[in-house]
CSV table of C-alpha atoms and ligand atoms in Angstrom, one decimal:
chain,number,residue,atom,x,y,z
A,1,UNK,CA,0.0,-15.9,-17.1
A,2,UNK,CA,1.1,-16.6,-13.6
A,3,UNK,CA,1.5,-13.7,-11.2
A,4,UNK,CA,3.3,-14.0,-7.9
A,5,UNK,CA,1.9,-11.4,-5.5
A,6,UNK,CA,3.8,-10.8,-2.3
A,7,UNK,CA,2.1,-9.1,0.6
A,8,UNK,CA,-1.3,-10.2,-0.8
A,9,UNK,CA,-2.9,-10.6,2.6
A,10,UNK,CA,-2.3,-6.9,3.3
A,11,UNK,CA,-4.4,-3.8,2.4
A,12,UNK,CA,-3.3,-3.0,-1.2
A,13,UNK,CA,-2.0,-6.5,-2.1
A,14,UNK,CA,-5.3,-7.9,-0.9
A,15,UNK,CA,-7.3,-5.5,-3.1
A,16,UNK,CA,-5.0,-6.2,-6.0
A,17,UNK,CA,-5.7,-10.0,-5.7
A,18,UNK,CA,-9.4,-9.3,-5.7
A,19,UNK,CA,-9.1,-7.0,-8.7
A,20,UNK,CA,-6.9,-9.4,-10.7
A,21,UNK,CA,-8.9,-12.6,-10.0
A,22,UNK,CA,-12.1,-10.8,-11.0
A,23,UNK,CA,-10.6,-9.2,-14.2
A,24,UNK,CA,-8.5,-12.2,-15.4
A,25,UNK,CA,-10.3,-15.4,-14.6
A,26,UNK,CA,-7.6,-17.4,-16.6
A,27,UNK,CA,-4.6,-16.0,-14.7
A,28,UNK,CA,-3.0,-18.0,-12.0
A,29,UNK,CA,-2.4,-15.9,-8.8
A,30,UNK,CA,0.1,-17.1,-6.3
A,31,UNK,CA,0.2,-15.1,-3.0
A,32,UNK,CA,3.3,-15.1,-0.7
A,33,UNK,CA,2.8,-13.4,2.7
A,34,UNK,CA,4.2,-14.2,6.1
A,35,UNK,CA,1.2,-12.9,7.9
A,36,UNK,CA,2.7,-10.3,10.1
A,37,UNK,CA,0.4,-8.2,12.3
A,38,UNK,CA,-0.7,-6.5,9.1
A,39,UNK,CA,-1.5,-9.6,7.2
A,40,UNK,CA,-5.0,-11.1,7.5
A,41,UNK,CA,-6.2,-14.1,5.7
A,42,UNK,CA,-9.8,-12.9,6.2
A,43,UNK,CA,-9.0,-10.3,3.5
A,44,UNK,CA,-8.6,-13.2,1.0
A,45,UNK,CA,-11.3,-15.5,2.1
A,46,UNK,CA,-13.7,-14.6,-0.8
A,47,UNK,CA,-11.0,-15.5,-3.3
A,48,UNK,CA,-9.3,-18.4,-1.5
A,49,UNK,CA,-10.4,-21.0,-4.1
A,50,UNK,CA,-8.9,-18.9,-6.9
A,51,UNK,CA,-5.4,-18.5,-5.5
A,52,UNK,CA,-2.4,-20.5,-4.2
A,53,UNK,CA,-1.2,-19.2,-0.9
A,54,UNK,CA,2.2,-19.6,0.7
A,55,UNK,CA,2.9,-18.4,4.2
A,56,UNK,CA,6.5,-17.3,3.7
A,57,UNK,CA,8.9,-14.4,4.5
A,58,UNK,CA,10.3,-12.7,1.5
A,59,UNK,CA,13.6,-12.3,3.3
A,60,UNK,CA,13.9,-16.1,3.7
A,61,UNK,CA,16.1,-17.0,0.8
A,62,UNK,CA,15.7,-20.8,0.9
A,63,UNK,CA,11.9,-20.7,1.2
A,64,UNK,CA,11.5,-18.1,-1.5
A,65,UNK,CA,13.8,-20.0,-3.8
A,66,UNK,CA,11.6,-23.1,-3.3
A,67,UNK,CA,8.4,-21.1,-4.1
A,68,UNK,CA,9.9,-19.8,-7.3
A,69,UNK,CA,11.3,-23.3,-8.2
A,70,UNK,CA,7.8,-24.9,-7.9
A,71,UNK,CA,5.7,-22.0,-9.2
A,72,UNK,CA,7.8,-20.5,-11.9
A,73,UNK,CA,5.9,-17.2,-12.1
A,74,UNK,CA,5.9,-15.0,-15.2
A,75,UNK,CA,5.4,-11.8,-13.3
A,76,UNK,CA,6.3,-10.8,-9.7
A,77,UNK,CA,4.5,-7.9,-8.0
A,78,UNK,CA,6.1,-7.0,-4.7
A,79,UNK,CA,3.7,-5.4,-2.2
A,80,UNK,CA,5.2,-7.1,0.9
A,81,UNK,CA,6.6,-4.5,3.3
A,82,UNK,CA,6.5,-3.1,6.7
A,83,UNK,CA,4.3,-0.1,5.8
A,84,UNK,CA,3.6,2.0,8.9
A,85,UNK,CA,5.7,5.2,9.4
A,86,UNK,CA,5.0,5.4,13.2
A,87,UNK,CA,6.3,1.8,13.7
A,88,UNK,CA,9.4,2.6,11.7
A,89,UNK,CA,10.2,5.4,14.1
A,90,UNK,CA,9.8,3.1,17.1
A,91,UNK,CA,11.7,0.1,15.6
A,92,UNK,CA,13.5,0.6,12.2
A,93,UNK,CA,15.2,-2.8,12.0
A,94,UNK,CA,12.5,-4.9,10.6
A,95,UNK,CA,11.9,-2.3,8.0
A,96,UNK,CA,15.4,-2.7,6.6
A,97,UNK,CA,15.1,-6.5,6.9
A,98,UNK,CA,11.8,-6.8,5.0
A,99,UNK,CA,11.8,-3.8,2.7
A,100,UNK,CA,15.4,-3.9,1.6
A,101,UNK,CA,16.8,-7.4,2.1
A,102,UNK,CA,13.4,-9.0,1.3
A,103,UNK,CA,13.4,-7.1,-2.0
A,104,UNK,CA,16.9,-8.3,-2.7
A,105,UNK,CA,15.9,-11.9,-2.2
A,106,UNK,CA,12.9,-11.5,-4.6
A,107,UNK,CA,15.2,-9.8,-7.2
A,108,UNK,CA,17.7,-12.7,-7.0
A,109,UNK,CA,15.0,-15.3,-7.4
A,110,UNK,CA,13.5,-13.4,-10.3
A,111,UNK,CA,16.9,-13.4,-12.0
A,112,UNK,CA,17.6,-17.0,-11.2
A,113,UNK,CA,14.3,-18.4,-12.5
A,114,UNK,CA,13.7,-15.7,-15.2
A,115,UNK,CA,10.6,-13.6,-15.1
A,116,UNK,CA,9.1,-11.4,-17.8
A,117,UNK,CA,8.5,-8.6,-15.2
A,118,UNK,CA,9.4,-7.8,-11.7
A,119,UNK,CA,7.3,-4.9,-10.4
A,120,UNK,CA,8.2,-3.0,-7.2
A,121,UNK,CA,5.3,-1.3,-5.4
A,122,UNK,CA,6.9,1.8,-4.0
A,123,UNK,CA,5.6,5.1,-2.5
A,124,UNK,CA,5.6,8.8,-3.0
A,125,UNK,CA,7.3,9.0,0.4
A,126,UNK,CA,10.7,8.3,-1.2
A,127,UNK,CA,10.6,11.9,-2.5
A,128,UNK,CA,10.4,13.4,1.0
A,129,UNK,CA,7.9,16.2,1.4
A,130,UNK,CA,6.8,19.5,-0.2
A,131,UNK,CA,6.3,22.8,1.6
A,132,UNK,CA,2.7,23.7,2.5
A,133,UNK,CA,3.0,27.2,1.0
A,134,UNK,CA,4.0,26.0,-2.5
A,135,UNK,CA,0.8,24.4,-4.0
A,136,UNK,CA,2.5,24.7,-7.5
A,137,UNK,CA,5.0,22.0,-6.6
A,138,UNK,CA,4.4,18.3,-7.3
A,139,UNK,CA,6.5,15.1,-7.2
A,140,UNK,CA,7.5,13.9,-10.7
A,141,UNK,CA,9.6,10.8,-11.5
A,142,UNK,CA,12.6,13.2,-11.7
A,143,UNK,CA,12.2,14.6,-8.2
A,144,UNK,CA,15.3,13.6,-6.2
A,145,UNK,CA,15.0,10.8,-3.6
A,146,UNK,CA,15.0,12.6,-0.2
A,147,UNK,CA,13.6,10.5,2.6
A,148,UNK,CA,12.4,11.5,6.1
A,149,UNK,CA,11.5,8.3,8.0
A,150,UNK,CA,13.2,4.9,8.4
A,151,UNK,CA,10.2,3.6,6.5
A,152,UNK,CA,10.7,5.9,3.5
A,153,UNK,CA,14.5,5.4,3.6
A,154,UNK,CA,13.9,1.6,3.4
A,155,UNK,CA,11.5,1.9,0.5
A,156,UNK,CA,14.0,4.2,-1.3
A,157,UNK,CA,16.8,1.7,-0.7
A,158,UNK,CA,14.6,-1.0,-2.3
A,159,UNK,CA,13.9,1.2,-5.3
A,160,UNK,CA,17.6,1.8,-5.9
A,161,UNK,CA,18.3,-1.9,-5.7
A,162,UNK,CA,15.5,-2.6,-8.2
A,163,UNK,CA,16.9,-0.1,-10.6
A,164,UNK,CA,20.4,-1.5,-10.1
A,165,UNK,CA,19.2,-5.0,-11.0
A,166,UNK,CA,17.8,-3.5,-14.3
A,167,UNK,CA,21.1,-1.7,-15.1
A,168,UNK,CA,23.5,-4.4,-14.0
A,169,UNK,CA,21.6,-7.6,-14.9
A,170,UNK,CA,19.0,-6.3,-17.3
A,171,UNK,CA,16.3,-7.7,-15.1
A,172,UNK,CA,13.0,-6.4,-16.6
A,173,UNK,CA,11.7,-4.2,-13.8
A,174,UNK,CA,9.2,-1.5,-13.3
A,175,UNK,CA,8.5,0.7,-10.2
A,176,UNK,CA,5.4,2.5,-9.2
A,177,UNK,CA,5.3,5.3,-6.6
A,178,UNK,CA,1.8,5.9,-5.4
A,179,UNK,CA,0.3,8.4,-3.0
A,180,UNK,CA,-1.8,7.5,0.1
A,181,UNK,CA,-4.4,4.8,-0.6
A,182,UNK,CA,-7.8,4.3,1.1
A,183,UNK,CA,-10.5,1.8,0.8
A,184,UNK,CA,-11.6,-1.7,2.1
A,185,UNK,CA,-9.3,-3.9,4.1
A,186,UNK,CA,-7.1,-1.0,5.3
A,187,UNK,CA,-5.5,-1.9,8.7
A,188,UNK,CA,-7.0,0.2,11.5
A,189,UNK,CA,-3.7,1.8,12.5
A,190,UNK,CA,-3.6,4.1,9.5
A,191,UNK,CA,-5.4,7.5,9.5
A,192,UNK,CA,-8.7,6.7,7.8
A,193,UNK,CA,-9.6,3.3,9.2
A,194,UNK,CA,-8.3,4.3,12.6
A,195,UNK,CA,-10.6,7.4,12.7
A,196,UNK,CA,-13.6,5.4,11.5
A,197,UNK,CA,-13.2,2.7,14.2
A,198,UNK,CA,-12.5,5.2,16.9
A,199,UNK,CA,-15.4,7.4,16.0
A,200,UNK,CA,-17.7,4.3,16.0
A,201,UNK,CA,-16.6,3.6,19.5
A,202,UNK,CA,-17.0,7.3,20.5
A,203,UNK,CA,-13.3,7.4,21.5
A,204,UNK,CA,-11.0,10.4,21.0
A,205,UNK,CA,-9.6,10.8,17.5
A,206,UNK,CA,-5.8,11.5,17.8
A,207,UNK,CA,-4.8,14.1,15.3
A,208,UNK,CA,-1.0,14.8,15.1
A,209,UNK,CA,0.1,18.4,15.6
A,210,UNK,CA,-2.4,20.8,14.2
A,211,UNK,CA,-3.8,18.4,11.6
A,212,UNK,CA,-2.6,20.6,8.7
A,213,UNK,CA,-0.3,18.1,7.0
A,214,UNK,CA,-1.5,17.3,3.5
A,215,UNK,CA,-1.8,13.8,1.9
A,216,UNK,CA,-2.9,13.0,-1.7
A,217,UNK,CA,-5.5,10.3,-1.4
A,218,UNK,CA,-6.3,7.7,-4.0
A,219,UNK,CA,-9.0,5.0,-3.9
A,220,UNK,CA,-7.2,1.7,-3.7
A,221,UNK,CA,-8.8,0.2,-6.8
A,222,UNK,CA,-7.4,3.0,-8.9
A,223,UNK,CA,-3.9,2.0,-7.6
A,224,UNK,CA,-4.6,-1.6,-8.6
A,225,UNK,CA,-5.7,-0.5,-12.0
A,226,UNK,CA,-2.4,1.4,-12.4
A,227,UNK,CA,-0.3,-1.6,-11.5
A,228,UNK,CA,-2.3,-3.8,-13.9
A,229,UNK,CA,-1.5,-1.3,-16.7
A,230,UNK,CA,2.1,-1.1,-15.8
A,231,UNK,CA,2.8,-4.8,-15.7
A,232,UNK,CA,1.0,-5.2,-19.1
A,233,UNK,CA,2.0,-2.1,-20.9
A,234,UNK,CA,4.7,-0.3,-18.9
A,235,UNK,CA,8.2,0.1,-20.2
A,236,UNK,CA,10.9,-1.8,-18.4
A,237,UNK,CA,13.4,0.2,-16.4
A,238,UNK,CA,10.8,2.9,-15.8
A,239,UNK,CA,9.3,4.5,-12.7
A,240,UNK,CA,5.6,5.6,-12.8
A,241,UNK,CA,4.1,8.0,-10.3
A,242,UNK,CA,0.5,7.2,-9.4
A,243,UNK,CA,-1.9,9.8,-7.9
A,244,UNK,CA,-5.2,11.5,-8.6
A,245,UNK,CA,-4.6,15.2,-7.6
A,246,UNK,CA,-6.6,14.8,-4.4
A,247,UNK,CA,-4.9,16.7,-1.7
A,248,UNK,CA,-6.5,17.0,1.7
A,249,UNK,CA,-5.4,18.2,5.2
A,250,UNK,CA,-5.6,15.5,7.8
A,251,UNK,CA,-8.1,17.5,9.8
A,252,UNK,CA,-10.4,17.8,6.8
A,253,UNK,CA,-10.3,14.0,6.4
A,254,UNK,CA,-11.2,13.5,10.0
A,255,UNK,CA,-14.1,15.9,9.9
A,256,UNK,CA,-15.4,14.3,6.7
A,257,UNK,CA,-15.4,10.9,8.4
A,258,UNK,CA,-17.2,12.4,11.5
A,259,UNK,CA,-19.8,14.0,9.1
A,260,UNK,CA,-20.5,10.7,7.3
A,261,UNK,CA,-20.9,8.9,10.7
A,262,UNK,CA,-22.9,11.8,12.2
A,263,UNK,CA,-20.5,12.0,15.1
A,264,UNK,CA,-19.4,15.3,16.9
A,265,UNK,CA,-16.2,17.1,16.2
A,266,UNK,CA,-15.7,17.2,20.0
A,267,UNK,CA,-14.1,13.7,19.5
A,268,UNK,CA,-11.1,15.3,17.8
A,269,UNK,CA,-8.1,15.4,20.1
A,270,UNK,CA,-4.9,17.1,19.0
A,271,UNK,CA,-1.9,15.0,20.2
A,272,UNK,CA,1.9,15.3,20.0
A,273,UNK,CA,3.2,15.5,16.4
A,274,UNK,CA,4.9,12.6,14.6
A,275,UNK,CA,8.7,12.9,14.6
A,276,UNK,CA,10.0,14.3,11.3
A,277,UNK,CA,6.4,14.5,10.1
A,278,UNK,CA,6.3,15.1,6.3
A,279,UNK,CA,4.3,18.2,5.5
A,280,UNK,CA,2.8,17.6,2.1
A,281,UNK,CA,2.7,14.9,-0.5
A,282,UNK,CA,1.4,15.6,-4.1
A,283,UNK,CA,1.9,13.5,-7.1
A,284,UNK,CA,2.2,14.6,-10.7
A,285,UNK,CA,0.7,11.6,-12.6
A,286,UNK,CA,1.3,13.1,-16.1
A,287,UNK,CA,3.6,10.3,-17.2
A,288,UNK,CA,1.3,7.3,-16.5
A,289,UNK,CA,-1.6,9.2,-17.9
A,290,UNK,CA,0.1,10.1,-21.2
A,291,UNK,CA,2.0,6.9,-21.7
A,292,UNK,CA,-0.5,4.3,-20.4
A,293,UNK,CA,-3.8,6.1,-20.4
A,294,UNK,CA,-4.3,5.7,-16.7
A,295,UNK,CA,-6.8,8.0,-15.0
A,296,UNK,CA,-8.4,7.5,-11.6
A,297,UNK,CA,-12.1,6.5,-11.7
A,298,UNK,CA,-13.3,7.1,-8.1
A,299,UNK,CA,-13.8,10.6,-6.9
A,300,UNK,CA,-12.9,11.2,-3.3
A,301,UNK,CA,-16.4,12.3,-2.3
A,302,UNK,CA,-17.7,8.9,-3.5
A,303,UNK,CA,-14.8,6.8,-2.4
A,304,UNK,CA,-14.7,8.0,1.2
A,305,UNK,CA,-18.5,7.3,1.6
A,306,UNK,CA,-18.0,3.8,0.1
A,307,UNK,CA,-15.1,3.2,2.4
A,308,UNK,CA,-16.8,4.3,5.6
A,309,UNK,CA,-19.8,2.1,4.6
A,310,UNK,CA,-17.5,-0.8,4.0
A,311,UNK,CA,-16.3,-0.5,7.6
A,312,UNK,CA,-19.9,-0.3,8.8
A,313,UNK,CA,-20.9,-3.4,6.8
A,314,UNK,CA,-17.8,-5.5,7.6
A,315,UNK,CA,-17.4,-5.0,11.3
A,316,UNK,CA,-16.2,-8.5,12.0
A,317,UNK,CA,-13.2,-7.9,9.7
A,318,UNK,CA,-11.9,-5.1,11.9
A,319,UNK,CA,-13.3,-6.1,15.2
A,320,UNK,CA,-11.3,-9.4,14.9
A,321,UNK,CA,-8.2,-7.3,14.4
A,322,UNK,CA,-8.9,-5.1,17.5
A,323,UNK,CA,-9.6,-8.2,19.6
A,324,UNK,CA,-6.7,-10.2,18.2
A,325,UNK,CA,-9.0,-13.0,17.0
A,326,UNK,CA,-7.8,-12.6,13.4
A,327,UNK,CA,-4.6,-14.3,14.4
A,328,UNK,CA,-6.4,-17.2,16.1
A,329,UNK,CA,-8.6,-17.7,13.0
A,330,UNK,CA,-5.7,-17.8,10.6
A,331,UNK,CA,-6.0,-21.6,10.0
A,332,UNK,CA,-9.6,-21.1,8.9
A,333,UNK,CA,-9.0,-18.0,6.7
A,334,UNK,CA,-10.9,-15.9,9.2
A,335,UNK,CA,-14.2,-17.6,8.3
B,1,NAD,P1,0.1,-3.5,4.7
B,1,NAD,O1,1.0,-3.3,5.9
B,1,NAD,O2,-1.4,-3.4,4.8
B,1,NAD,O3,0.4,-5.0,4.1
B,1,NAD,C1,1.7,-5.5,4.0
B,1,NAD,C2,1.6,-7.0,3.8
B,1,NAD,O4,2.9,-7.5,3.6
B,1,NAD,C3,1.0,-7.8,5.0
B,1,NAD,O5,0.1,-8.7,4.5
B,1,NAD,C4,2.2,-8.4,5.6
B,1,NAD,O6,1.8,-9.6,6.3
B,1,NAD,C5,3.1,-8.7,4.4
B,1,NAD,N1,4.5,-8.8,4.8
B,1,NAD,C6,5.2,-7.9,5.7
B,1,NAD,N2,6.4,-8.3,5.8
B,1,NAD,C7,6.5,-9.5,5.0
B,1,NAD,C8,7.6,-10.4,4.8
B,1,NAD,N3,8.8,-10.2,5.3
B,1,NAD,N4,7.4,-11.4,4.0
B,1,NAD,C9,6.2,-11.6,3.4
B,1,NAD,N5,5.1,-10.8,3.6
B,1,NAD,C10,5.3,-9.7,4.4
B,1,NAD,O7,0.7,-2.5,3.6
B,1,NAD,P2,-0.1,-1.8,2.4
B,1,NAD,O8,-0.6,-0.5,2.9
B,1,NAD,O9,-1.0,-2.7,1.7
B,1,NAD,O10,1.2,-1.5,1.4
B,1,NAD,C11,1.6,-2.4,0.4
B,1,NAD,C12,2.7,-1.8,-0.3
B,1,NAD,O11,2.4,-0.6,-1.0
B,1,NAD,C13,3.9,-1.5,0.5
B,1,NAD,O12,5.1,-1.9,-0.2
B,1,NAD,C14,3.9,0.0,0.7
B,1,NAD,O13,5.1,0.5,0.9
B,1,NAD,C15,3.2,0.4,-0.6
B,1,NAD,N6,2.4,1.6,-0.6
B,1,NAD,C16,1.4,1.8,0.3
B,1,NAD,C17,0.6,2.9,0.3
B,1,NAD,C18,-0.5,3.1,1.2
B,1,NAD,O14,-1.1,4.2,1.2
B,1,NAD,N7,-0.9,2.2,2.1
B,1,NAD,C19,0.9,3.9,-0.7
B,1,NAD,C20,1.9,3.7,-1.6
B,1,NAD,C21,2.7,2.6,-1.5
B,2,DAU,O1,2.1,8.3,0.8
B,2,DAU,C1,2.1,6.9,0.8
B,2,DAU,C2,2.2,6.3,2.2
B,2,DAU,O2,1.0,6.6,2.9
B,2,DAU,C3,2.6,4.9,2.3
B,2,DAU,O3,3.9,4.7,1.7
B,2,DAU,C4,2.5,4.3,3.7
B,2,DAU,O4,2.8,2.9,3.7
B,2,DAU,C5,1.2,4.6,4.3
B,2,DAU,O5,1.1,4.2,5.6
B,2,DAU,C6,0.9,6.1,4.2
B,2,DAU,O6,1.8,6.9,5.1
B,2,DAU,P1,1.3,8.1,6.0
B,2,DAU,O7,2.2,8.3,7.1
B,2,DAU,O8,0.9,9.2,5.1
B,2,DAU,O9,-0.1,7.4,6.5
B,2,DAU,P2,-0.8,7.4,7.9
B,2,DAU,O10,-2.2,6.9,7.7
B,2,DAU,O11,0.0,6.8,9.0
B,2,DAU,O12,-0.9,9.0,8.3
B,2,DAU,C7,-1.6,9.9,7.4
B,2,DAU,C8,-1.5,11.2,8.0
B,2,DAU,O13,-2.3,11.3,9.2
B,2,DAU,C9,-0.1,11.6,8.4
B,2,DAU,O14,0.1,13.0,8.2
B,2,DAU,C10,-0.1,11.4,9.9
B,2,DAU,C11,-1.5,11.6,10.3
B,2,DAU,N1,-2.0,10.8,11.5
B,2,DAU,C12,-1.9,9.5,11.4
B,2,DAU,C13,-2.3,8.7,12.4
B,2,DAU,C14,-2.1,7.1,12.4
B,2,DAU,C15,-2.7,11.4,12.5
B,2,DAU,O15,-2.8,12.6,12.5
B,2,DAU,N2,-3.1,10.6,13.5
B,2,DAU,C16,-3.0,9.3,13.5
B,2,DAU,O16,-3.4,8.6,14.5
């Protein structure tokens, strides 16, 4: 089996490559990533001898066609995306370019060369948000698409395109919509890694608004396991929600990190709220649990300690990002 993984030098894609190379020694893994600011070859250095890597933009039709022509993958898993909501608010254009048009290029190549599965890694953000005072409500696969940010709108556009290629061309697709991930190799612009590196530097921790927005956190390896199950056992044309019923306010996450690092709460600084800030995300994972037997394995109390310790033990990985050296070291896989 040959799997083409796009965005494999990013956070979740990188963890997925580690997971798959460990679990399936006989699979061939081809990674396509154009190494944007969020892509880091150091994330893949431990598995570099087990993969084939192409530095390529998923929206570059000619190059992607060439990769498919020479690699002929059986399965495509598309992680490649612009992924940060705040950046999408500042500059939406690249989000539409990569997330929508890039997806279309991959779908066309998948059709042309014939794949047994095209899997789109999507997000719970396509459902918009839930009110804070209705803890009984959850996102199911039937929840209407109702996006808030240019990022989530671009991911929703891609999802609709993927489903259109299933209906119109019978391309064998699946889509997963996961809640917030955390774990190793998470770029330090997102809440958890940002707070860890700022706390270690005794810098102010910027909490948006009152810190009461709720996210549903899942350890990244549990997301990788879900995608593994979907590409092997999932039904084509189906959407699967992925989440572990682990809702936390942002302020409680920040305090947990400060507790683990034994740093004072006085580092917390409340700053201006994000524009259009989604209030609460909460996934109902009944479908993937019932149909595929997926259940999360890592409890948040363990996963967050493991994650903070990873950042303590892998300082070079994130310090090279903060200094910009990770881009200078690209030719040597950040070694
Ligand atoms: P990330 O920003 O850490 O990584 C994205 C990767 O894609 C980077 O390696 C980047 O270089 C690459 N990339 C970006 N544009 C590209 C292009 N045009 N061509 C080729 N490669 C390109 O993102 P992440 O957090 O790992 O998210 C991966 C996927 O999972 C995204 O599709 C995201 O929408 C989705 N998702 C993320 C989360 C989360 O909590 N992080 C949750 C649910 C879904
Ligand atoms: O739900 C899945 C989504 O989770 C993914 O689709 C996105 O790619 C991923 O980035 C993530 O989106 P969020 O916007 O939820 O993640 P972020 O880490 O940016 O923010 C989490 C919460 O923390 C959010 O309510 C905003 C808040 N926040 C974030 C930052 C960066 C702060 O309070 N301060 C900050 O500095």
